[in-house]
Short mmCIF file of C-alpha atoms in Angstrom, two decimals:
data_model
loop_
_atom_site.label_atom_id
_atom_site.label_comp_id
_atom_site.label_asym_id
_atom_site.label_seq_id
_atom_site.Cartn_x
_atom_site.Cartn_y
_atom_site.Cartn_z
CA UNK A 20 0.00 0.00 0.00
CA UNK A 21 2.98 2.33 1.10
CA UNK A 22 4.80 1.42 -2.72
CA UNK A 23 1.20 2.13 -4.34
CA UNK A 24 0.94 5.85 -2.75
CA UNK A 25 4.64 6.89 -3.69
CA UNK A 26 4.14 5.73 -7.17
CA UNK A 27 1.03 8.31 -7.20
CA UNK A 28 2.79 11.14 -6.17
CA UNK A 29 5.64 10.62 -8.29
CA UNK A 30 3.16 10.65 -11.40
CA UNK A 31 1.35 14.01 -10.59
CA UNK A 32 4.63 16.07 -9.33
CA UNK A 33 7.58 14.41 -11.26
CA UNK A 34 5.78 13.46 -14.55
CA UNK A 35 4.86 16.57 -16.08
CA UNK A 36 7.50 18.35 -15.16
CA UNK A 37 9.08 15.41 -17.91
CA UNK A 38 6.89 15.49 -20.26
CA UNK A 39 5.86 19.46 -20.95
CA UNK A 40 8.45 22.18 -21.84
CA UNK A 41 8.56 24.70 -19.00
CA UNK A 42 6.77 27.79 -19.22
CA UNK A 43 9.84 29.42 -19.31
CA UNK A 44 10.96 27.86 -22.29
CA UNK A 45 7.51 28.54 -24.03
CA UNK A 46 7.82 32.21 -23.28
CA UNK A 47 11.92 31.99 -24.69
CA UNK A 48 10.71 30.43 -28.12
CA UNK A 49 7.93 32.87 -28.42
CA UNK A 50 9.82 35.89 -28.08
CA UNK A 51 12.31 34.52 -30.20
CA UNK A 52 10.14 34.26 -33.16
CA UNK A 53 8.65 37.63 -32.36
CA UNK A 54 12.57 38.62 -32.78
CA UNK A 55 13.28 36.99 -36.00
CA UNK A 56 10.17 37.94 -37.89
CA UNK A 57 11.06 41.44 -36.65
CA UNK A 58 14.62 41.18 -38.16
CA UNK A 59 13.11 39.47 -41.58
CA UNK A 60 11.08 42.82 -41.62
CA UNK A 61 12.66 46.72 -41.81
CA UNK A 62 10.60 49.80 -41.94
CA UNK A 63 12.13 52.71 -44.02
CA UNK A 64 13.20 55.26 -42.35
CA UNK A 65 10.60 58.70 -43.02
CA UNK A 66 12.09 61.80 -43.93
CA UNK A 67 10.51 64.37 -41.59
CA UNK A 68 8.18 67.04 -43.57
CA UNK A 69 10.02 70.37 -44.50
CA UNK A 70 9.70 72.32 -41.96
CA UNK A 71 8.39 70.59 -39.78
CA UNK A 72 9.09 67.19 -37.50
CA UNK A 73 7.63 63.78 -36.62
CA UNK A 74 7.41 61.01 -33.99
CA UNK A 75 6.46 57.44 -33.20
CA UNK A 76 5.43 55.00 -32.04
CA UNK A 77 5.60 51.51 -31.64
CA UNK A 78 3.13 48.17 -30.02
CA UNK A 79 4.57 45.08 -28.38
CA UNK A 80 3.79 43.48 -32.24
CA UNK A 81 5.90 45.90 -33.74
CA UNK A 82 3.63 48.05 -35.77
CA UNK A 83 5.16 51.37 -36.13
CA UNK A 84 2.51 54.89 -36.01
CA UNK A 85 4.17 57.66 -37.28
CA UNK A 86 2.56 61.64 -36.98
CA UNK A 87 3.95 64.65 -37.64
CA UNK A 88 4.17 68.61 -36.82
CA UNK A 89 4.99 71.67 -38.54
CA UNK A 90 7.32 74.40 -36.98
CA UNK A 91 5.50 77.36 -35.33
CA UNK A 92 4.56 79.87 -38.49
CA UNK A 93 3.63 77.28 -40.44
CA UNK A 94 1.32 75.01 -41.46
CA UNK A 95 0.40 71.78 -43.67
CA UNK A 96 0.25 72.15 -47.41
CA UNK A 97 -2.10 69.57 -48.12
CA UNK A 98 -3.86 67.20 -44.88
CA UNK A 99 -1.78 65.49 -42.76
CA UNK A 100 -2.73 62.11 -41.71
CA UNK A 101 -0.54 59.20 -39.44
CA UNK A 102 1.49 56.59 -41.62
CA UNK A 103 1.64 53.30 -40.45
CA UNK A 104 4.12 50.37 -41.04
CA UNK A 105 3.40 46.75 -39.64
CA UNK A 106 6.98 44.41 -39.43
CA UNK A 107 5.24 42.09 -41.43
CA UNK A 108 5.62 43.66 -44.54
CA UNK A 109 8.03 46.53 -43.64
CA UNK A 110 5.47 49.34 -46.17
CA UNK A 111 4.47 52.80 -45.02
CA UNK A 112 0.37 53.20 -45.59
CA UNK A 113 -0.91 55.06 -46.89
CA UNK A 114 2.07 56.61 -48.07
CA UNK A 115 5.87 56.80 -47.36
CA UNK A 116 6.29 60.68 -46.78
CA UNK A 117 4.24 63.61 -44.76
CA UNK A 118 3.39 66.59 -46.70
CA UNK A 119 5.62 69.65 -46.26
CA UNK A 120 5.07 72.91 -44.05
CA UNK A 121 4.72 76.45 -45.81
CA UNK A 122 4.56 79.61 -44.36
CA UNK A 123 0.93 80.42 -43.46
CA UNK A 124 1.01 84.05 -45.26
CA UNK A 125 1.64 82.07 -48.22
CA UNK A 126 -1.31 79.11 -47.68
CA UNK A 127 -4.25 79.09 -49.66
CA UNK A 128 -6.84 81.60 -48.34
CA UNK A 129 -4.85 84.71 -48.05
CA UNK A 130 -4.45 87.36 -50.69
CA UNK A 131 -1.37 87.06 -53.11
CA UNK A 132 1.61 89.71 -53.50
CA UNK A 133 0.74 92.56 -56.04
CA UNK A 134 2.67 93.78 -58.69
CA UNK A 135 3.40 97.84 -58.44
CA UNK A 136 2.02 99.30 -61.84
CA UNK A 137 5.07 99.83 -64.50
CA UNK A 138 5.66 104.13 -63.41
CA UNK A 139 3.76 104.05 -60.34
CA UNK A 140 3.18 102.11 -56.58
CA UNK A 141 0.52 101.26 -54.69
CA UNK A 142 -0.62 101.53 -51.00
CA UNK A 143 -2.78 99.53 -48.86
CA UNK A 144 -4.97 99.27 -45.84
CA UNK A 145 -6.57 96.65 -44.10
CA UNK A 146 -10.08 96.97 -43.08
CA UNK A 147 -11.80 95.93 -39.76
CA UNK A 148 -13.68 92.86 -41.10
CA UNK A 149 -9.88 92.23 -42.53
CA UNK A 150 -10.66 92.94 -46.38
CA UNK A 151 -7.73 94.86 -47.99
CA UNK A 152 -7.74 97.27 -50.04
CA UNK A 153 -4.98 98.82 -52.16
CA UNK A 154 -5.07 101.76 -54.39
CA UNK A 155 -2.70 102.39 -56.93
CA UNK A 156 -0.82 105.70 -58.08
CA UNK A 157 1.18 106.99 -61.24
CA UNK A 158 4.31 109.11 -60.78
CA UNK A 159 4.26 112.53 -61.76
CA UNK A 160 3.40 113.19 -65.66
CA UNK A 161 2.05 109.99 -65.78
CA UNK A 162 -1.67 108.10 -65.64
CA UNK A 163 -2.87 105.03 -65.86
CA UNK A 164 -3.33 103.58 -68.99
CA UNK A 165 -7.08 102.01 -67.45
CA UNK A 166 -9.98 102.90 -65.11
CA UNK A 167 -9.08 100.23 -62.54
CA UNK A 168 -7.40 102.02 -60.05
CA UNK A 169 -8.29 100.20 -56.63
CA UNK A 170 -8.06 96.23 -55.78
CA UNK A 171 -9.87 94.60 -53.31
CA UNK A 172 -9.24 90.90 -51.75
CA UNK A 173 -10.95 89.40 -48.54
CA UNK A 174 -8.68 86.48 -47.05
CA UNK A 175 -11.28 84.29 -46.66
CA UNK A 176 -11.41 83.56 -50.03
CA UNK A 177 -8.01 85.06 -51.47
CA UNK A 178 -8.27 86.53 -55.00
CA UNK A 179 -8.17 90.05 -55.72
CA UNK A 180 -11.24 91.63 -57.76
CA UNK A 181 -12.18 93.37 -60.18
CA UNK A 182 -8.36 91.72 -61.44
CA UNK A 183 -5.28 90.79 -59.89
CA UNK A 184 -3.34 93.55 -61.02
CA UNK A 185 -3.09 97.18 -61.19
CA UNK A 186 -3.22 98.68 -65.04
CA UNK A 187 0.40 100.00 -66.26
CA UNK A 188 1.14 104.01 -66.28
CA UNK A 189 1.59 105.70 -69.03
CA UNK A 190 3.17 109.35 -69.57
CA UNK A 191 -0.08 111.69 -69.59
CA UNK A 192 -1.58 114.03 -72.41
CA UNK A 193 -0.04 117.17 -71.18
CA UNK A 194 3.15 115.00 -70.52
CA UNK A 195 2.73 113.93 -74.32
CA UNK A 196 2.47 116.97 -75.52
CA UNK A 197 5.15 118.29 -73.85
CA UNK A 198 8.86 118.66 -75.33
CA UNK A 199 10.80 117.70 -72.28
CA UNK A 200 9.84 114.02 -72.30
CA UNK A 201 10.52 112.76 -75.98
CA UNK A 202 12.62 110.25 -74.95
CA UNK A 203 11.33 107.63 -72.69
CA UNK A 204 13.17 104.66 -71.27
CA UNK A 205 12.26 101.19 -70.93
CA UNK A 206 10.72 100.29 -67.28
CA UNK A 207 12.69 98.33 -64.92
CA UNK A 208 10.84 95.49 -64.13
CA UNK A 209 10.05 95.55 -60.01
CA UNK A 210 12.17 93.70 -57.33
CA UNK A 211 10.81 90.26 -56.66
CA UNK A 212 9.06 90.35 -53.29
CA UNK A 213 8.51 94.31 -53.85
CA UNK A 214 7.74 97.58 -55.78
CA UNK A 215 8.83 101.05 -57.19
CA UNK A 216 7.55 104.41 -57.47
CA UNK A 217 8.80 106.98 -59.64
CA UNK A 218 8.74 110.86 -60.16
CA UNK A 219 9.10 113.43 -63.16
CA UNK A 220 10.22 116.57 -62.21
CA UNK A 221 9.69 119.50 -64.36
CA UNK A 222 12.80 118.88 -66.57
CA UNK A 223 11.00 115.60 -67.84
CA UNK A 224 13.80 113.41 -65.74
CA UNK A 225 12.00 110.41 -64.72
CA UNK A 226 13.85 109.04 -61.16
CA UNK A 227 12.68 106.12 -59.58
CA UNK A 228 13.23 104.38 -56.23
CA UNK A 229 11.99 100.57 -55.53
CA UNK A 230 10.49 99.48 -52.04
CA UNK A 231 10.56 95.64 -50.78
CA UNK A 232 7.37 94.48 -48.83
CA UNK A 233 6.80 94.40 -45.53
CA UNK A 234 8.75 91.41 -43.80
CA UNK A 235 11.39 91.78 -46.38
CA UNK A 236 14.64 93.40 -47.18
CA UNK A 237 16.82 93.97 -50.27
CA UNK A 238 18.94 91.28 -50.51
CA UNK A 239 22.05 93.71 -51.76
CA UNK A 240 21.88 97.48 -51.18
CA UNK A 241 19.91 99.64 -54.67
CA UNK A 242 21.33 102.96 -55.81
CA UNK A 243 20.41 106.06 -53.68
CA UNK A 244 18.18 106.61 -57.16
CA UNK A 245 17.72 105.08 -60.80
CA UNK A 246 17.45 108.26 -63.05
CA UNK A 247 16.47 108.34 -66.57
CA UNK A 248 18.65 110.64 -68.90
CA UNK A 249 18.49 110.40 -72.97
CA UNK A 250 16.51 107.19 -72.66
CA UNK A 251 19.05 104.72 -70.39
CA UNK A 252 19.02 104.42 -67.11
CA UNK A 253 21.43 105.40 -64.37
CA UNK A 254 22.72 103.47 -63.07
CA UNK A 255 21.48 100.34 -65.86
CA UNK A 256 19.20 98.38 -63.59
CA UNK A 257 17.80 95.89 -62.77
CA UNK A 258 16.85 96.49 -59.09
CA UNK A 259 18.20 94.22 -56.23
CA UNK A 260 15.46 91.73 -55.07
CA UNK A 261 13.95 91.45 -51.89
CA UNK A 262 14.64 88.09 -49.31
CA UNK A 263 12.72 87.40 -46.68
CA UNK A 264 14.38 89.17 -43.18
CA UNK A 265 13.53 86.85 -40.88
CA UNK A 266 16.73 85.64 -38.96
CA UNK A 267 19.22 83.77 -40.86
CA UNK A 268 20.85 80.40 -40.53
CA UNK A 269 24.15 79.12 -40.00
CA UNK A 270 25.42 77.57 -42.81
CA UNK A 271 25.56 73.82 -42.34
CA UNK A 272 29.57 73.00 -43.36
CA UNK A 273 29.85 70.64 -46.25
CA UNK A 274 29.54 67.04 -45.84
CA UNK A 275 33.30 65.34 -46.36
CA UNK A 276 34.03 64.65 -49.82
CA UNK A 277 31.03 66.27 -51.05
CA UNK A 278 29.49 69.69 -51.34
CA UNK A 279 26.53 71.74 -51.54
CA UNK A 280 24.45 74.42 -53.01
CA UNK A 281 21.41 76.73 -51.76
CA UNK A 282 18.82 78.90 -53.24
CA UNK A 283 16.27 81.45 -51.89
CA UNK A 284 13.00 81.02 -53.40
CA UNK A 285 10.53 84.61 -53.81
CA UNK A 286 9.10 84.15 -50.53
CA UNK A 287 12.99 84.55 -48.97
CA UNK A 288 12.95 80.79 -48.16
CA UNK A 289 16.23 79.11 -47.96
CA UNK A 290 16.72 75.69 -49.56
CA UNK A 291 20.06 73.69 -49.61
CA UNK A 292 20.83 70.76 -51.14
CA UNK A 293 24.03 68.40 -50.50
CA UNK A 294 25.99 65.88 -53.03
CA UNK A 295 28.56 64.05 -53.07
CA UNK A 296 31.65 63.99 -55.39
CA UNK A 297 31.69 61.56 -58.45
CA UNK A 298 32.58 58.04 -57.20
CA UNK A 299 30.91 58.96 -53.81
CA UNK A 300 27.83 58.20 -51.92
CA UNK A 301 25.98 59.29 -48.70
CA UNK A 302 27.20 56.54 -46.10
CA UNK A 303 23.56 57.63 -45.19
CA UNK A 304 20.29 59.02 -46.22
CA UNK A 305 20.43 62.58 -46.58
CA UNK A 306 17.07 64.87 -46.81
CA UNK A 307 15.64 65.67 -49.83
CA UNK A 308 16.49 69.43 -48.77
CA UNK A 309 17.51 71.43 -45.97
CA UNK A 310 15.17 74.24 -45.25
CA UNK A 311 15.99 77.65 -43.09
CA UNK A 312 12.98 78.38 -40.87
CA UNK A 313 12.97 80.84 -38.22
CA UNK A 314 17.17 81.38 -38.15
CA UNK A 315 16.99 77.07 -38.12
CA UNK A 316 17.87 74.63 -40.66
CA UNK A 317 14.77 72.00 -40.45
CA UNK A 318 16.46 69.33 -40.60
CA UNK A 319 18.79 70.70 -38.62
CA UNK A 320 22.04 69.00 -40.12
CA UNK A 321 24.80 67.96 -40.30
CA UNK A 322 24.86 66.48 -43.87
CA UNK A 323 25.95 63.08 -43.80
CA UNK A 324 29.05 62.30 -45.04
CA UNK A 325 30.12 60.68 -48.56
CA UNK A 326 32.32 57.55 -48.66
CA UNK A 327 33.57 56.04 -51.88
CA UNK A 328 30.70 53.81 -53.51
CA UNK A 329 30.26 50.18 -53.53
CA UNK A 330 32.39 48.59 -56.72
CA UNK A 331 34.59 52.12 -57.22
#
């Protein structure tokens, strides 16, 4: 009877212990399949929006949700929505890149920059339900060449009426008729991002003087005063063009063996681009472009650097 009851107890305590794995050993094999489907799997690396920034996150089954942010100042140019990769096919849905941030005076739903008339300028106010209004003027000697002389545009819906531009100058009847201005000379077109006025005096000398917008500056100092004598300017023109005068960035050194380039685009935004020398590749992704917001390069740098490529 004694023999009987030990053989019992060694079945239910020593038995399954022999049989079944452990439950530590379960839990081992389990996360080590977790582990290599993970490493069978990648999920590209996003390229944060320009201007802007992103961040993410990840389950225990290694799905990866990805959102992103624009800078202060600026704003989406198209809707923004999460992007989401699962490790078990390693593709970004329902796309692989977030939409890029633009300056919100430039979004849709504000009222475009206006071209000065050709021998005139324009001022404007804003009214308190926030329409603008800008009226136009000729220089002296000179009217416009059309009745239109005021533009009106409510931000709400961003278009100017009657038409998005002011009518050209001409030199007036009594100006016509008048000796002192037979020769005329060809208009200098305005700065990007700004305007001119000019001024006949009673010798018939036409002197003119360009203005950037507010918010911007000349990006290289004009002449006190563009005169015109005989029918050429002086000094020849063109006018300097107007940047943006927000603060400015540090330039972002080149990357080794490689180099770069920028360019400001009309709204004074400044975009630079890095490559590498012939033979040479990024030993990682760079961004499609570096982008100066707010006296900050988003993203902020440094370029990666450029080794020789595979096969050179």
């Amino acid at each position: 009877m004694r023999r009987f009851a030990l053989l019992l107890i060694w079945i239910a305590v020593v038995a399954p212990a022999s049989i079944e794995p452990g439950r530590d050993e379960r839990s081992s094999n389990k996360e080590k399949k977790t582990s290599d489907a993970a490493e069978r799997s990648h999920c590209p690396r996003l390229l944060p929006p320009t201007g802007g920034t992103y961040n993410c996150f990840v389950d225990r089954y290694g799905t990866h949700t990805c959102s992103a942010a624009c800078w202060p100042g600026l704003e989406f140019q198209s809707p923004s929505q999460p992007l989401i990769c699962t490790a078990a096919d390693g593709v970004w849905t329902p796309t692989d890149r977030f939409p890029n941030c633009i300056r919100e005076s430039t979004a849709a739903g504000t009222c475009p920059a206006l071209l000065a008339p050709v021998y005139g300028g324009y001022s404007c106010r804003m009214g308190s339900d926030g329409v603008k209004t800008c009226s136009g003027s000729c220089a002296d000697g000179y009217e416009f060449d059309a009745p239109t002389t005021s533009l009106t545009c409510d931000p709400n819906v961003g278009t100017w009426t009657p038409t998005d531009q002011f009518p050209n100058c001409r030199p007036s009847t009594r100006a016509r008729r008048s000796s002192q201005v037979a020769t005329q000379c060809e208009p200098i077109p305005p700065p990007m991002s700004g305007s001119y006025s000019c001024m006949l005096d009673h010798l018939g000398r036409m002197t003119c003087n360009p203005t950037c917008m507010d918010g911007f500056e000349f990006e290289a100092p004009p002449a006190a005063e563009y005169v015109c004598a005989d029918g050429a300017w002086s000094p020849p023109g063109p006018y300097p063009n107007c940047v943006f005068a927000g603060q400015k960035c540090e330039k972002i050194p080149p990357p080794v063996w490689g180099s770069y380039h920028c360019q400001t685009d009309h709204t004074g935004t400044e975009r630079c681009y890095p490559a590498c020398m012939q033979g040479y590749e990024f030993e990682s992704p760079a961004a499609a472009e570096y982008v100066c917001i707010n006296g900050q390069f988003s993203p902020p740098g440094p370029y990666p650097n450029c080794r020789k490529s595979e096969g050179e």
